Every structure is written in C-alpha cells, then in structure tokens.
Short mmCIF file of C-alpha atoms in Angstrom, two decimals:
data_model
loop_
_atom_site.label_atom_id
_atom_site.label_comp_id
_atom_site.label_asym_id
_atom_site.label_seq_id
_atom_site.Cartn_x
_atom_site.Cartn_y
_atom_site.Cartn_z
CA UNK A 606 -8.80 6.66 1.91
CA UNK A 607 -6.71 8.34 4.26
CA UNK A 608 -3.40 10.53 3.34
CA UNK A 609 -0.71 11.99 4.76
CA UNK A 610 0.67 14.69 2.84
CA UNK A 611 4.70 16.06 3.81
CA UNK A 612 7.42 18.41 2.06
CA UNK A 613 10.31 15.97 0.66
CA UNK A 614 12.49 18.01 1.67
CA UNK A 615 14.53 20.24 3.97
CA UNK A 616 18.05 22.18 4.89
CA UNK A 617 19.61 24.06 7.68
CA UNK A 618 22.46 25.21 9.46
CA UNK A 619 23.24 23.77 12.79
CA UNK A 620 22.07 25.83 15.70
CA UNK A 621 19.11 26.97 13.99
CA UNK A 622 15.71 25.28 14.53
CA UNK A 623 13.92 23.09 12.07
CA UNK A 624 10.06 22.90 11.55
CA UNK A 625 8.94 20.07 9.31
CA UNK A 626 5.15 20.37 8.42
CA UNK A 627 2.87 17.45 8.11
CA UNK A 628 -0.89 17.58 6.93
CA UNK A 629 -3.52 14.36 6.89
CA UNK A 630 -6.98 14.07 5.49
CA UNK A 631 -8.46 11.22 8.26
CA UNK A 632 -10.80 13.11 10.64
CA UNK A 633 -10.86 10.11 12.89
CA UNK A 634 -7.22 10.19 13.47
CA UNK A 635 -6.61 9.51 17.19
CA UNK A 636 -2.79 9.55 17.70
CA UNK A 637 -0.29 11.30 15.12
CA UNK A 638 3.31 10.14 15.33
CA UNK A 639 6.74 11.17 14.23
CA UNK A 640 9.56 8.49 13.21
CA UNK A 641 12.99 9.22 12.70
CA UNK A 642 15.07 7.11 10.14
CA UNK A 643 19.03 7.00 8.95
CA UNK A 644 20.30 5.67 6.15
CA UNK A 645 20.16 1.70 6.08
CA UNK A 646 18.09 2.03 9.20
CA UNK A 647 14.50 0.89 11.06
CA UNK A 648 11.85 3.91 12.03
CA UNK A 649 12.73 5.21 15.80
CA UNK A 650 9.87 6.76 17.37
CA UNK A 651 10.49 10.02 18.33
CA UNK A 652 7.40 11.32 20.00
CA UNK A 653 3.45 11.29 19.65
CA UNK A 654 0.58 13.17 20.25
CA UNK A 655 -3.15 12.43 20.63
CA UNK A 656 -5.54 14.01 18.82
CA UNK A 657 -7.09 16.16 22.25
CA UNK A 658 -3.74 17.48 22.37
CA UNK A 659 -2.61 20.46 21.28
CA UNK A 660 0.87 20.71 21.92
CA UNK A 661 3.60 18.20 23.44
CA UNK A 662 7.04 19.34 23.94
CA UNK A 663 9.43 16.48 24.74
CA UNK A 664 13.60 18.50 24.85
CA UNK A 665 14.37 20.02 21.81
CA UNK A 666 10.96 17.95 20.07
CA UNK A 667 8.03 20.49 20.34
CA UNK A 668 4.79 19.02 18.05
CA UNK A 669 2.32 21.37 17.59
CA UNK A 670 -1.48 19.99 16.36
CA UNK A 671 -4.10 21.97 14.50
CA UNK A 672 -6.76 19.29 14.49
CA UNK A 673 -9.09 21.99 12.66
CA UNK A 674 -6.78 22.17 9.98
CA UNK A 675 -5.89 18.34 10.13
CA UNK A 676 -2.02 20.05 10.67
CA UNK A 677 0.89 18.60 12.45
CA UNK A 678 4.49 20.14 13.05
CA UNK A 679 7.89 18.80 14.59
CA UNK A 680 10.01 21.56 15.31
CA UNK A 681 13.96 20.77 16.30
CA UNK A 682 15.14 23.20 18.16
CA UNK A 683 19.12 23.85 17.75
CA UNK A 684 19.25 21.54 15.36
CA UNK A 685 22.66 18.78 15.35
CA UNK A 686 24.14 17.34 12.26
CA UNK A 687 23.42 13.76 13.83
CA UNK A 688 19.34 14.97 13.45
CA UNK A 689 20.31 14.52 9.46
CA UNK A 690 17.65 12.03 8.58
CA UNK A 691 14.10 10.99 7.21
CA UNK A 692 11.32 12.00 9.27
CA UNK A 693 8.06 10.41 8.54
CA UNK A 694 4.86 12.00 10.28
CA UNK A 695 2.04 8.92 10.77
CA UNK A 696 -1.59 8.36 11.41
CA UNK A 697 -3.38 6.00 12.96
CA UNK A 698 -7.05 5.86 13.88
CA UNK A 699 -6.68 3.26 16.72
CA UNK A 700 -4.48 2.03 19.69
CA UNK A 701 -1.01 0.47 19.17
CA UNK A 702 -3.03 -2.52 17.79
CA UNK A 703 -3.85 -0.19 14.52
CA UNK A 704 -2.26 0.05 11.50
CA UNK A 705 0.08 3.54 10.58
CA UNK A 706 -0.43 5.34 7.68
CA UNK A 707 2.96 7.35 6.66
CA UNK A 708 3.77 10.37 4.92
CA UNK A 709 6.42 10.01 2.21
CA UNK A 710 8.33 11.26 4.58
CA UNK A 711 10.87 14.53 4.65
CA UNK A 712 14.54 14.32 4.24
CA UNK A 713 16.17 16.91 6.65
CA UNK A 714 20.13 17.91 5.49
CA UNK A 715 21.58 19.85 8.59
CA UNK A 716 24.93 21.47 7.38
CA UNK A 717 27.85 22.66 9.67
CA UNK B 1361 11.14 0.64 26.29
CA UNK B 1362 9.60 -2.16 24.04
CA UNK B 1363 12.27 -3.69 21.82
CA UNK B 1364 11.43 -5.59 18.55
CA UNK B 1365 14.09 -7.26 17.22
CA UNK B 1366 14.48 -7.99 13.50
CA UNK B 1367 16.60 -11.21 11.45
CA UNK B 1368 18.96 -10.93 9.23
CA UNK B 1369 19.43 -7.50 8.51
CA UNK B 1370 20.33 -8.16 5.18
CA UNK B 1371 20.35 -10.40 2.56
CA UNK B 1372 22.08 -11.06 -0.65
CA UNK B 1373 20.63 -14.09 -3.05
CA UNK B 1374 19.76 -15.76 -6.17
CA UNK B 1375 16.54 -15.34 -8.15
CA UNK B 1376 14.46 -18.00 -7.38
CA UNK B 1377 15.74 -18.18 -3.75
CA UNK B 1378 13.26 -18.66 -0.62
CA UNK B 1379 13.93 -15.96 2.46
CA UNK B 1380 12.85 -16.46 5.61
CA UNK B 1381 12.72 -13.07 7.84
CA UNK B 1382 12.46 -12.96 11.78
CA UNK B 1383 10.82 -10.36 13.98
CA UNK B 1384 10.66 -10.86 17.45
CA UNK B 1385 9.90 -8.51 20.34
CA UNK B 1386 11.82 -8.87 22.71
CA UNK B 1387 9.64 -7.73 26.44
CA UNK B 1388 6.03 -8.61 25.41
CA UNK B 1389 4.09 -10.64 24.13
CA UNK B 1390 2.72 -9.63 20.98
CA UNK B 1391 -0.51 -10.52 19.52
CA UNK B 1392 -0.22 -8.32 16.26
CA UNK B 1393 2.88 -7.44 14.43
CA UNK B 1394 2.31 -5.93 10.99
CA UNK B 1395 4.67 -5.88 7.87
CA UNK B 1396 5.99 -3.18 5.81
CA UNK B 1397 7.86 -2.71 2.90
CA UNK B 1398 9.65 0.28 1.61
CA UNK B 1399 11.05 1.00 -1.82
CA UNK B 1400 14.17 3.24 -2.43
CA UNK B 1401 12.79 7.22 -1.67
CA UNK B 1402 9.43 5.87 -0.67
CA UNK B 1403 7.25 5.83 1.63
CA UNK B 1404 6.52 2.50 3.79
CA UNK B 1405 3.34 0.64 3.18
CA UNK B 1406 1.93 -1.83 4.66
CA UNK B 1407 1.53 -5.22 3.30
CA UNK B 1408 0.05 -7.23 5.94
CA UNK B 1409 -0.99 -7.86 9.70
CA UNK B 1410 -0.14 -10.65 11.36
CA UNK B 1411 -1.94 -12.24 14.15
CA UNK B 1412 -0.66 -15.12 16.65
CA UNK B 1413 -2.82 -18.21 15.77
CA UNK B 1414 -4.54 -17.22 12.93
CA UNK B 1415 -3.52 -16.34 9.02
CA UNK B 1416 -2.30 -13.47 8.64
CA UNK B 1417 -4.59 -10.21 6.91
CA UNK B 1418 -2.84 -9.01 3.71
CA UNK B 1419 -3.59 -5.46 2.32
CA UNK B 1420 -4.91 -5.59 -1.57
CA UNK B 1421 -2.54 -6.30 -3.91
CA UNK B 1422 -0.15 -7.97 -1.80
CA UNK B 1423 0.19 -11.84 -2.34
CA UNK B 1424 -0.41 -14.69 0.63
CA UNK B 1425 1.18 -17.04 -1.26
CA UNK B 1426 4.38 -15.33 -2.28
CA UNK B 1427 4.89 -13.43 1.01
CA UNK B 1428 4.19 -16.17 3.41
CA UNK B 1429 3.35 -15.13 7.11
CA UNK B 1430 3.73 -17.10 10.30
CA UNK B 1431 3.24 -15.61 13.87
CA UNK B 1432 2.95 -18.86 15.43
CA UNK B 1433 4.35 -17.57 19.03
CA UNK B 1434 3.53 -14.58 20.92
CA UNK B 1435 7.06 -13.65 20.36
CA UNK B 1436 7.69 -14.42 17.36
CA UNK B 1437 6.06 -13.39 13.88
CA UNK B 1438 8.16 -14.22 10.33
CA UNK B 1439 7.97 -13.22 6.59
CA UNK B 1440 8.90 -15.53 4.22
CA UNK B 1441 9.18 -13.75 0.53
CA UNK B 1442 9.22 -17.44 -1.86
CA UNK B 1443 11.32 -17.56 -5.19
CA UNK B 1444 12.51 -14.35 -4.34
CA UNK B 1445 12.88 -12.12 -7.68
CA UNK B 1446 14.31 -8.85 -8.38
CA UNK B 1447 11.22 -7.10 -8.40
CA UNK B 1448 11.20 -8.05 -4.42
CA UNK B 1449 14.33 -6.48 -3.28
CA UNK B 1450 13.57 -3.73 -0.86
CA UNK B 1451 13.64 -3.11 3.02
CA UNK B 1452 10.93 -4.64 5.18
CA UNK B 1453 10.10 -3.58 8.41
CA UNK B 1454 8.33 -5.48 11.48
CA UNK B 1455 6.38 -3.47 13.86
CA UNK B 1456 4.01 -4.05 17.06
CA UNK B 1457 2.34 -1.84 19.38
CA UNK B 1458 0.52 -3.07 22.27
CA UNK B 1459 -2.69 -1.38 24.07
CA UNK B 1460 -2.49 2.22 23.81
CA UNK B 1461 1.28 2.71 23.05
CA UNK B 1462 2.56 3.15 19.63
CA UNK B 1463 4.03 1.03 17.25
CA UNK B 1464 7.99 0.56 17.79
CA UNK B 1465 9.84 -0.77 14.62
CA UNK B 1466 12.94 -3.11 14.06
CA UNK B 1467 15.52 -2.07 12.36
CA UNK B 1468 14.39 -3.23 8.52
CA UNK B 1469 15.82 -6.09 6.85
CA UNK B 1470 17.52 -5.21 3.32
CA UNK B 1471 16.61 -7.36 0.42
CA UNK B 1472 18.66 -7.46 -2.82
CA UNK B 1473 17.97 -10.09 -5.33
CA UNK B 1474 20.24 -10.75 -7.91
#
C-alpha cells in the first residue's frame, strides 16, 4: 500500500530557514500536500503541489518535488517561533474527492 | 476559502456514554466528507468516507456499528462513537474537498473517556 515516510523531528533558531523532507512510495500520486497543526488543533493547509510540478513557492513556503525520487520538501524561510508545530506531508492519488494518506508527521521546535 | 466547521470540540464522559460529533462545511455543499482519527504522537488515519445519501465506506478494521455515520444533508455529515470506552478517546477530524481542490480540515474534536 502506499507510504509516506517523514523525520519526527526538527529544531532551529529563528531567522534561519527550515527544510522538512518528506518521501512517498505511490507512483500514481497526483497532488502532494503539506498541513500545519498546533497543539489541541485541526490540520491547516498550507500549500500543495501537483505532481507535473516541480517547484511552487507561495511567501516564505517554497516546496520543492523530485517525482523521480518520489521526494517532497517544505522549506520555511526565516523561520518564526509561531511556525512551532506538526507538519504532516500527504498524498493523494485523486481530486479533493480522494482520500489523504499522511506522514507521521514532523514536529518543528523553533527557539528564540 | 472553504470552511468546515466541526461540533463540540471536546468532550469529557462516562464509559458507556453515546457521542454524537458534527461536521459541517460551511460554503458548499459537500458530497464526501471523510473521518479521521488520531492517537497521541500519531499519525491520522482514516476510518471512513462518508457519502450524502448512502452508508458510509469504512476502512478495514474500523467498526460501522460502533462508529455510526450519518451525512444525511449536503451540509452536514456526523460521527457518532456508541458506548464510548476508553480505548476510544482520541481526536477526530472531519475533512472535505470538492473537485480538484484539496481537502480542508476542522479543527478536531477531543475525546476523553473516563
């Protein structure tokens, strides 16, 4: 079945830039998300990217897609404390009508 | 953007106890919603899909009859989790996506049996 594979976890200082890596197994996969989650709180989308992209930069979100290597990346540039969170990198083989398969998803601890 | 908006965002009850869980969205209508469930530290996984006017499709190992599904309105999709026990208590998440766009979540009700 399909997997999403992601490192548990991650620190910097603020005003440096974070890159959390994300790898998947599904060749089929069609649109590759990132979610954003605090403590307590629901998934917020942060940004997508379809699988004949390559790159999408969206502010200080840049996502970066190796579809050879089945390889995604969210980089924060000048990273905040508020960014502090879970990100979870997802799959999903369809349109918005198809089910997500998540990573187990990558704790980021931004220190002052 | 598309809103989903999720009921009660948490609850505190007896074993044995019936909850009822509400997830609307809030600027479509939404044919599919699907339910997810998420452990302490773990990942979310999803435990069923559920389609307006028809039962509901529930991944393996999941139980119909003790998570009860209802999407009766194109609105409007609920979870019931029946005699609630322990074992249940986690954080579920609604979700829909519609057409090409992604999925957008609600914010996770938080389920603690005592």
């Amino acid at each position: 079945g399909e997997d999403v594979e992601q490192s548990l976890f991650l620190s910097v200082r603020e005003g440096d830039s974070s890159v959390i890596n994300c790898t998947y197994t599904d060749s089929s996969s069609t649109y590759l998300y990132w979610y954003k989650q605090e403590p307590g709180a629901g998934l917020q989308l942060l940004t997508y990217i379809f699988s004949n992209m390559d790159m999408k930069q969206d502010q200080r979100l840049t996502v970066l897609l190796n579809k050879k290597d089945k390889h995604l990346s969210l980089r924060i540039a000048d990273t905040q404390t508020g960014d502090s969170a879970i990100y979870f990198c997802a799959e999903s083989n369809g349109s918005g009508y198809s089910t997500l398969t998540f990573g187990k998803g990558t704790m980021l601890l931004v220190s002052p | 953007g598309a809103v989903v908006s999720q009921h009660p965002s948490w609850v505190i009850c007896k074993s044995g106890t019936s909850v009822k869980i509400e997830c609307r969205s809030l600027d479509f209508q939404a044919t599919t919603m699907f339910w997810y469930r998420q452990f302490p530290k773990q990942s979310l996984m999803l435990m069923a899909t559920s389609n307006e006017g028809s039962k509901a499709t529930y991944e393996q190992g999941v139980e119909k009859d003790k998570f009860l599904i209802n999407h009766a309105s194109l609105t409007l999709s609920t979870l019931t989790v029946t005699s609630a026990h322990p074992e249940d208590s986690s954080f579920y998440i609604c979700s829909y996506g519609q057409g090409n766009q992604p999925q957008h979540f609600g914010d996770g009700t938080r389920l603690s049996i005592l």
